[in-house]
Coordinates of C-alpha atoms in Angstrom, one line a residue:
X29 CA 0.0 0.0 0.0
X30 CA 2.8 2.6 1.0
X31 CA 4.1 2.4 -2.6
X32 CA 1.0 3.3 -4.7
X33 CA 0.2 6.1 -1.4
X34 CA 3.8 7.6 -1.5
X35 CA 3.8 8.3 -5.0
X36 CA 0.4 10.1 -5.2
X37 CA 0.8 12.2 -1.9
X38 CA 0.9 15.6 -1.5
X39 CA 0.0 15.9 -5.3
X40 CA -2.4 17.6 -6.8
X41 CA -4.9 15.4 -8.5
X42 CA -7.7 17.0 -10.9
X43 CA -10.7 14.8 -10.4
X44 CA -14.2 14.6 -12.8
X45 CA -17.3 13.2 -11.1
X46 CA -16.1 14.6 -7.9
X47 CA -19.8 15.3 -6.9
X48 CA -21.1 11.6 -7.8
X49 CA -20.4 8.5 -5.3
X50 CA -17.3 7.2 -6.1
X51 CA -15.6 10.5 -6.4
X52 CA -16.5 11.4 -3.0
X53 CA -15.3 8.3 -1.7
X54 CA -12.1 8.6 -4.0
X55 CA -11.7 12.4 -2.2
X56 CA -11.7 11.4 1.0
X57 CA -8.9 8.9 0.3
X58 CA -7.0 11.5 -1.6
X59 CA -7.3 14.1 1.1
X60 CA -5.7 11.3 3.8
X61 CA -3.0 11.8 1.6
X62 CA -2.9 15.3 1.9
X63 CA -3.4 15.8 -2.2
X64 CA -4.8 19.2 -2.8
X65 CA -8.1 18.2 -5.0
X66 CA -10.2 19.6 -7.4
X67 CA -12.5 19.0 -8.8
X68 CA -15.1 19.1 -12.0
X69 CA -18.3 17.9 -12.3
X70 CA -22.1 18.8 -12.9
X71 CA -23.8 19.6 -9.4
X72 CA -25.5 16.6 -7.7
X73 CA -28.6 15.7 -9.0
X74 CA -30.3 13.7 -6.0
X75 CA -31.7 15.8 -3.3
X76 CA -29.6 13.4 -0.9
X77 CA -26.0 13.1 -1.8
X78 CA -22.8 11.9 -0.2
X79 CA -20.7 15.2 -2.1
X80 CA -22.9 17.4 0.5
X81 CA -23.0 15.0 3.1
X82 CA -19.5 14.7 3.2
X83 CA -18.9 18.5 2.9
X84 CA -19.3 19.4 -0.4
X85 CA -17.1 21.8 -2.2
X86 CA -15.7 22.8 1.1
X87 CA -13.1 19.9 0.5
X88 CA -11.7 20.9 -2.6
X89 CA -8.5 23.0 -3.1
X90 CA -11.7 23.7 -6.4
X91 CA -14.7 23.0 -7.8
X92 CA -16.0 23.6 -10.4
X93 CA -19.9 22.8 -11.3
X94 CA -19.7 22.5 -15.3
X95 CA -20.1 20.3 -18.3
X96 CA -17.2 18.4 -19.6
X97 CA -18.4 19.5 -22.6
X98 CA -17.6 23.4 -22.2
X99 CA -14.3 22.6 -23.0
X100 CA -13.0 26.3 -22.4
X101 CA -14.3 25.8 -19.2
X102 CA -12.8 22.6 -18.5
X103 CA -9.2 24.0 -20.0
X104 CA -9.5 26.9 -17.8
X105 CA -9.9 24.6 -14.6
X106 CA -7.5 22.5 -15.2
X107 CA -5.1 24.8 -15.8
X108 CA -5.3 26.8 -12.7
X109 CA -5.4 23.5 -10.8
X110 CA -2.0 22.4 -12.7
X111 CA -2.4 18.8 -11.5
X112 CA 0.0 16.0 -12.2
X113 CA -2.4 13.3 -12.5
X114 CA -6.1 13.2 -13.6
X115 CA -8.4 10.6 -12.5
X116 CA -12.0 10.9 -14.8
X117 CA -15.0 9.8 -13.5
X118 CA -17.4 11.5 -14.6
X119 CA -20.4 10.3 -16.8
X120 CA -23.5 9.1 -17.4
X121 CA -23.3 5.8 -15.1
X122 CA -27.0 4.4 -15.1
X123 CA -28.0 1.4 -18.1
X124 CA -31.4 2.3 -18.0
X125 CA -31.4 6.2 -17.7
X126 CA -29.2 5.2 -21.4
X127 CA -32.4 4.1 -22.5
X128 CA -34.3 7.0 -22.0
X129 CA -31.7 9.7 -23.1
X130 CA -29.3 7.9 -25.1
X131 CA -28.4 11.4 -26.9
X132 CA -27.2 12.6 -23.0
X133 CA -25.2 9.5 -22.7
X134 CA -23.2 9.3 -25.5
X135 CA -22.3 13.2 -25.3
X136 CA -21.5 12.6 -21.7
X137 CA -19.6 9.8 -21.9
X138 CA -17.5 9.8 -25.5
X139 CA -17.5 13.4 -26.4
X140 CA -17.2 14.5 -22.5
X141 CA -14.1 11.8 -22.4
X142 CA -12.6 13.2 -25.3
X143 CA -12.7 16.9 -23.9
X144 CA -10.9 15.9 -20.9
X145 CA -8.0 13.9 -22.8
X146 CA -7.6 17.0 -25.4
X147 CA -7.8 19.4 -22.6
X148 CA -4.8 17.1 -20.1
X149 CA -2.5 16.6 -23.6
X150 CA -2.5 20.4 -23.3
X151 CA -1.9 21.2 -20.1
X152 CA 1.8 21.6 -18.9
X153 CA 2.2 19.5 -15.8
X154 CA -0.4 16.6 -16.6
X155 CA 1.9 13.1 -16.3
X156 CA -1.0 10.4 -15.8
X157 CA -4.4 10.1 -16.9
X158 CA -6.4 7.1 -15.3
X159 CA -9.9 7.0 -17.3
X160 CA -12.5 5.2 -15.5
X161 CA -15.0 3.1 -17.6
X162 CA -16.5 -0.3 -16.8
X163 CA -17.0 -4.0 -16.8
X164 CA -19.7 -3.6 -19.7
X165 CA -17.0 -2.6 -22.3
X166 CA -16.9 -6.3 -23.4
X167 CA -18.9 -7.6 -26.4
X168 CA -21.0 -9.5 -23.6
X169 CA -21.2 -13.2 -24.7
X170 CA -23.5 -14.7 -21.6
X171 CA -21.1 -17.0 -21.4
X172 CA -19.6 -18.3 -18.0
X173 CA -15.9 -17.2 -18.2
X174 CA -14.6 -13.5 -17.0
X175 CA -13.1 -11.2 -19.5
X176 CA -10.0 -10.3 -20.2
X177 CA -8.5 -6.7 -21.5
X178 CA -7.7 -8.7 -24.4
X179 CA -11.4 -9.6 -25.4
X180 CA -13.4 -7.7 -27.8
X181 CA -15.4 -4.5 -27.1
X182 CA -18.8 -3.8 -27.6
X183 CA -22.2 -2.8 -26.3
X184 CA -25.6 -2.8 -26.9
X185 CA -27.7 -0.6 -24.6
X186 CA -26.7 2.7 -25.0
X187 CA -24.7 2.8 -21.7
X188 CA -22.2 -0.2 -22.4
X189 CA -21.8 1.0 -26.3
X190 CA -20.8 4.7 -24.8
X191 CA -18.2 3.2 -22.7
X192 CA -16.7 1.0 -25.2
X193 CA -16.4 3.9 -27.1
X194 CA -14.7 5.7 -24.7
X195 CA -12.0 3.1 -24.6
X196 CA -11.8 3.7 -28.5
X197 CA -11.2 7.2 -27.8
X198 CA -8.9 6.9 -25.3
X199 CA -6.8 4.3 -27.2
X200 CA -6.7 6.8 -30.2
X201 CA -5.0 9.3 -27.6
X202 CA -3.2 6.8 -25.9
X203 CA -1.1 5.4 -29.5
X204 CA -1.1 9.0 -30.9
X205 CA -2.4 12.4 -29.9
X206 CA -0.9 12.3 -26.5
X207 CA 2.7 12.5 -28.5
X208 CA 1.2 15.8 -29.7
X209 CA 1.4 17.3 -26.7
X210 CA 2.9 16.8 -23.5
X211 CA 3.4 13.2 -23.4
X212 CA 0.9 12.3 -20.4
X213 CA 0.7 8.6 -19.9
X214 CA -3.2 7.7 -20.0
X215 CA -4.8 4.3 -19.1
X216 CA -8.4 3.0 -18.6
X217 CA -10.1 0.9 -15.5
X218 CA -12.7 -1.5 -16.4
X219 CA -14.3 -1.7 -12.9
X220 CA -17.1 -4.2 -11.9
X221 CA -20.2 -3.1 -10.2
X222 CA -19.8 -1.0 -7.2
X223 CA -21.0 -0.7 -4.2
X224 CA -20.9 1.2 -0.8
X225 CA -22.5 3.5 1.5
X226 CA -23.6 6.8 0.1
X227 CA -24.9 5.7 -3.2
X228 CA -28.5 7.0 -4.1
X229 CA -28.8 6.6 -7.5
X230 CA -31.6 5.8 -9.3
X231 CA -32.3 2.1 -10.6
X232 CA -29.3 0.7 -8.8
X233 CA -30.1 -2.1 -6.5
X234 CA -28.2 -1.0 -3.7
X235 CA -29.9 2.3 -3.0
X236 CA -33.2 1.3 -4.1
X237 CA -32.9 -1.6 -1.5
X238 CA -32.3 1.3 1.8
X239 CA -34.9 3.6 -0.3
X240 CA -37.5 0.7 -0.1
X241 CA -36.3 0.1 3.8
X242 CA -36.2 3.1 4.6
X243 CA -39.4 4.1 3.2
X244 CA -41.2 1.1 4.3
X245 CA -42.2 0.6 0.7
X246 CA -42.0 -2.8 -2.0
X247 CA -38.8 -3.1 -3.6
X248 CA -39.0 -4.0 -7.3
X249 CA -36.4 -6.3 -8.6
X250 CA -36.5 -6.9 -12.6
X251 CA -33.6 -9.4 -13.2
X252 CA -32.9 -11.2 -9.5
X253 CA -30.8 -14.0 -11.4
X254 CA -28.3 -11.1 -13.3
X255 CA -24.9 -12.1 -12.1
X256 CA -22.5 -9.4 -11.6
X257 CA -18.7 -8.6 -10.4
X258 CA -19.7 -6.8 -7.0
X259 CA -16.9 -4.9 -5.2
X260 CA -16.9 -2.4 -2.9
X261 CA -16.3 1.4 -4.1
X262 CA -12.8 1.8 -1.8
X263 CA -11.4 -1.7 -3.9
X264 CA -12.6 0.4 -7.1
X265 CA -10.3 3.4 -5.3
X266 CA -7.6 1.4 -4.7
X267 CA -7.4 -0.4 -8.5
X268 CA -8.0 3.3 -9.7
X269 CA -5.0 4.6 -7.1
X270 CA -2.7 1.6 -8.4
X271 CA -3.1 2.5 -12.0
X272 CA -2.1 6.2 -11.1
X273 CA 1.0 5.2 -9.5
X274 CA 1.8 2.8 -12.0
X275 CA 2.0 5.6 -14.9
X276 CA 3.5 7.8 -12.6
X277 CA 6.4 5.3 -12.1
X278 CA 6.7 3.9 -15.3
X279 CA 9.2 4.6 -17.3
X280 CA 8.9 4.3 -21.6
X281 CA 6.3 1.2 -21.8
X282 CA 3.1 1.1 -19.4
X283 CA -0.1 -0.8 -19.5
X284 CA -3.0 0.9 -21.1
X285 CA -6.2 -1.3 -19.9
X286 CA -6.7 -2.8 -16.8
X287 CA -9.9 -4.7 -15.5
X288 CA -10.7 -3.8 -11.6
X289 CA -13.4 -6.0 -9.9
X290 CA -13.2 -8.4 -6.7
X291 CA -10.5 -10.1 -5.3
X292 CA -12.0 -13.2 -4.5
X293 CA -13.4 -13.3 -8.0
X294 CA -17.1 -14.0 -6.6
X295 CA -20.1 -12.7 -9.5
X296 CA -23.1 -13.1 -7.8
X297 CA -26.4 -13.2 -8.8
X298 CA -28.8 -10.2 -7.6
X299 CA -30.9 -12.3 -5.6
X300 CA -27.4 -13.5 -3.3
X301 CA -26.8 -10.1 -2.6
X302 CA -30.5 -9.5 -1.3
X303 CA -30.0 -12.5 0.9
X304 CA -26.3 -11.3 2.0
X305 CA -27.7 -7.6 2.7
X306 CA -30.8 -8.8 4.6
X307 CA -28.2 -10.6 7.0
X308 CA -27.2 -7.3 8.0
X309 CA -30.0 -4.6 7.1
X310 CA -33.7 -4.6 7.7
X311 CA -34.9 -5.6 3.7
X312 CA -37.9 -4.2 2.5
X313 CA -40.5 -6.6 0.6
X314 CA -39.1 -7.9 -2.9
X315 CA -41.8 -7.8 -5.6
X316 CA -40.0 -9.4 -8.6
X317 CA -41.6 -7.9 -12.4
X318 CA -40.2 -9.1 -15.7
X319 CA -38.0 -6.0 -17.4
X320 CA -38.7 -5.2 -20.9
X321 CA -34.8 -3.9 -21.6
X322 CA -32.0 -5.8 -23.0
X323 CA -29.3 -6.0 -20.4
X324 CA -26.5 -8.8 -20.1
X325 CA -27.4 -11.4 -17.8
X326 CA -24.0 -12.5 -16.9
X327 CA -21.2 -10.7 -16.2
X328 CA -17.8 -11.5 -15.0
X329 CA -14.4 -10.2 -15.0
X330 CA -11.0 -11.3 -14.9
X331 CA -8.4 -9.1 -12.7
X332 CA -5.7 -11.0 -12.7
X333 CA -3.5 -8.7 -15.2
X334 CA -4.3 -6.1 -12.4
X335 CA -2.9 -9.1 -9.7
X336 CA 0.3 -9.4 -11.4
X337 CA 1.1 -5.9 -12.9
X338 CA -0.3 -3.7 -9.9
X339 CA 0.0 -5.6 -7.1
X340 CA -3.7 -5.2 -6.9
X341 CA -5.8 -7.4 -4.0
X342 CA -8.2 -6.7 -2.1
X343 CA -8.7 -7.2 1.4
X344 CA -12.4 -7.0 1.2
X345 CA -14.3 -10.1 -0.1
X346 CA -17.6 -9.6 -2.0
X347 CA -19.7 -10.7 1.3
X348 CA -17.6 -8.4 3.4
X349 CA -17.6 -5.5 0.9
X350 CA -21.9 -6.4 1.3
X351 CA -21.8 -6.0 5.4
X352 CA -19.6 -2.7 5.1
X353 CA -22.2 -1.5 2.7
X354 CA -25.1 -2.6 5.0
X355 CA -23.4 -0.9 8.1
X356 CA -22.9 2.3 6.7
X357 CA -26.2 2.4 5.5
X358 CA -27.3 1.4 9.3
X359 CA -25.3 4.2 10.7
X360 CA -27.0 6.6 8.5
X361 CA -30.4 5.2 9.4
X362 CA -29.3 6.4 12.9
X363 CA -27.7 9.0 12.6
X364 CA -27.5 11.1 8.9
X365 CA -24.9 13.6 10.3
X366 CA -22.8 10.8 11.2
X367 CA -21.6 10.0 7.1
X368 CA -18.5 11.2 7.3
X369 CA -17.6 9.9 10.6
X370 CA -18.3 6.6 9.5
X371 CA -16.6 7.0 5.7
X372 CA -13.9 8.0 7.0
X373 CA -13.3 5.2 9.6
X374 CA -14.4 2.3 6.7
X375 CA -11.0 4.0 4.8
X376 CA -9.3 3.8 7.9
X377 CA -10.3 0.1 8.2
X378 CA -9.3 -0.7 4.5
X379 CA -6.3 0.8 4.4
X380 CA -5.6 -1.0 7.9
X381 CA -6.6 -4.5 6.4
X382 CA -4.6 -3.6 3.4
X383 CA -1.6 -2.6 4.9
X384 CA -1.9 -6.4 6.4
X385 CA -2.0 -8.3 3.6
X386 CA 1.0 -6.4 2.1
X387 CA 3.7 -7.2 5.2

């Protein structure tokens, strides 16, 4: 852990999506480090969010509340932030939602990606890029085995074809454009599905699960026997972390892909999780309806490129990464002005149980 945490401290990192769930997560970890952040993103669009529960813009060295896609305005901020390395999160996350505005999604996510890589190959100071994408990159097959980087890309709802796309992008500035301007090193992070405290997204199981609790309401569930890569968001951190260091150390040749999911390679199907989360939460009542939108059933990915060349593990298991989920969601039931008390110790207690496994 020291290795990939010495590298990156005291920098000063220019994160996208800093107002969504992972990027809050990913700030508090950054800010242990004492990296000055800032940040770019749209405002939060949920009347709950862990960005103001956690203190909003109040922890940025800067934030900025625009569209990737004012790309004067994107320059201009990244610019005055005059990071080293840039971490993009940012985008249109939700499968269905791509359904509905498919227009929004691509623009987000392809033409948003490729402001941000035009706008870091111009920006003196800028060594690493880490572009965060996901597992549904892949040309989904349905079949039983994980994918590899070195499978095919593809997509077809909206969401998953936007993202392999933005791998397409990122690989043209990767191999080419990046050489026509500074040199930054970029790479991508496939990352399973995530999951954590602080997520309220819409149609996401996770936070319609504590929606439906909380509210005392039915819980719709449209696929339960979709199997999935489930990790929690501070493993996503760390893989995303790992790569940063990794470009930041290497010297001439450096890995341009890498897939981040589990450690202890578990897909489960939606319906285990509801079991595994009702072990430690109060579950709402499941109603189960058939969905009428295409979405891949099985889903799996293969991390052990990210094993070997990272040093990437871990020390969360899927069920464990379920009862952390399930207890920061308690302690909010209790206690909503306790969020950042309690995402701050769960980094404490990964970076504790990571710091073991690496002695």
């Amino acid at each position: 852990m020291s290795g990939f945490e010495d590298t990156l401290r005291g920098r000063s990192v220019f994160l996208t999506g800093h107002t969504g769930f992972t990027g809050s997560w990913l700030t508090s970890w950054l800010t242990a480090l004492d990296c000055d952040v800032h940040g770019y993103a749209l405002a939060p669009e949920m009347e709950r969010s862990l960005f103001d529960l956690l203190g909003g813009a109040s922890r940025y060295a800067s934030s900025t509340l625009r569209d990737l896609n004012d790309h004067q305005a994107l320059k201009a901020a990244m610019a005055e932030a005059k990071p080293s390395v840039v971490i993009h999160l940012a985008a249109q996350p939700l499968v269905r939602r791509s359904y509905r505005d498919p227009l929004e999604t691509f623009a987000s996510n392809v033409t948003g990606t490729a402001s941000l890589l035009e706008a870091a190959r111009n920006t003196d100071g800028v060594e690493a890029v880490v572009c965060i994408t996901t597992d549904k990159v892949y040309a989904n097959r349905e079949w039983v085995y994980p994918y590899r980087e070195v499978d095919t890309l593809g997509g077809k709802d909206p969401y998953s074809a936007s993202k392999a796309a933005a791998e397409i992008v990122t690989a043209s500035y990767q191999q080419t454009m990046a050489a026509l301007g500074n040199g930054v090193k970029i790479a991508t992070a496939r990352g399973g599905n995530i999951i954590g405290g602080g997520d309220w997204s819409e149609d996401r199981l996770i936070p319609d699960f504590y929606r439906a609790a909380m509210a005392g309401e039915k819980l719709v569930i449209r696929s339960p026997d979709a199997i999935r890569p489930w990790q929690h968001v501070l493993s996503a951190c760390h893989g995303y972390l790992a790569i940063a260091h990794d470009l930041l150390s290497a010297e001439g040749k450096f890995e341009k892909a890498w897939n981040i999911g589990p450690g202890d390679g578990a897909a489960l199907t939606v319906r285990e999780v509801l079991n595994l989360l009702a072990e430690t939460s109060t579950a709402p009542e499941v109603v189960y309806e058939e969905s009428h939108l295409p979405e891949a059933q099985t889903l799996k990915l293969d991390i052990s490129k990210a094993v070997s060349g990272l040093a990437f593990m871990p020390p969360w298991n899927t069920e464990e990464a379920i009862r952390r989920t399930g207890e920061w969601y308690g302690s909010y039931a209790d206690d909503p002005s306790e969020a950042a008390a309690m995402t701050d110790l769960q980094i404490s207690d990964y970076r504790d149980a990571l710091s073991e496994t690496t002695r």
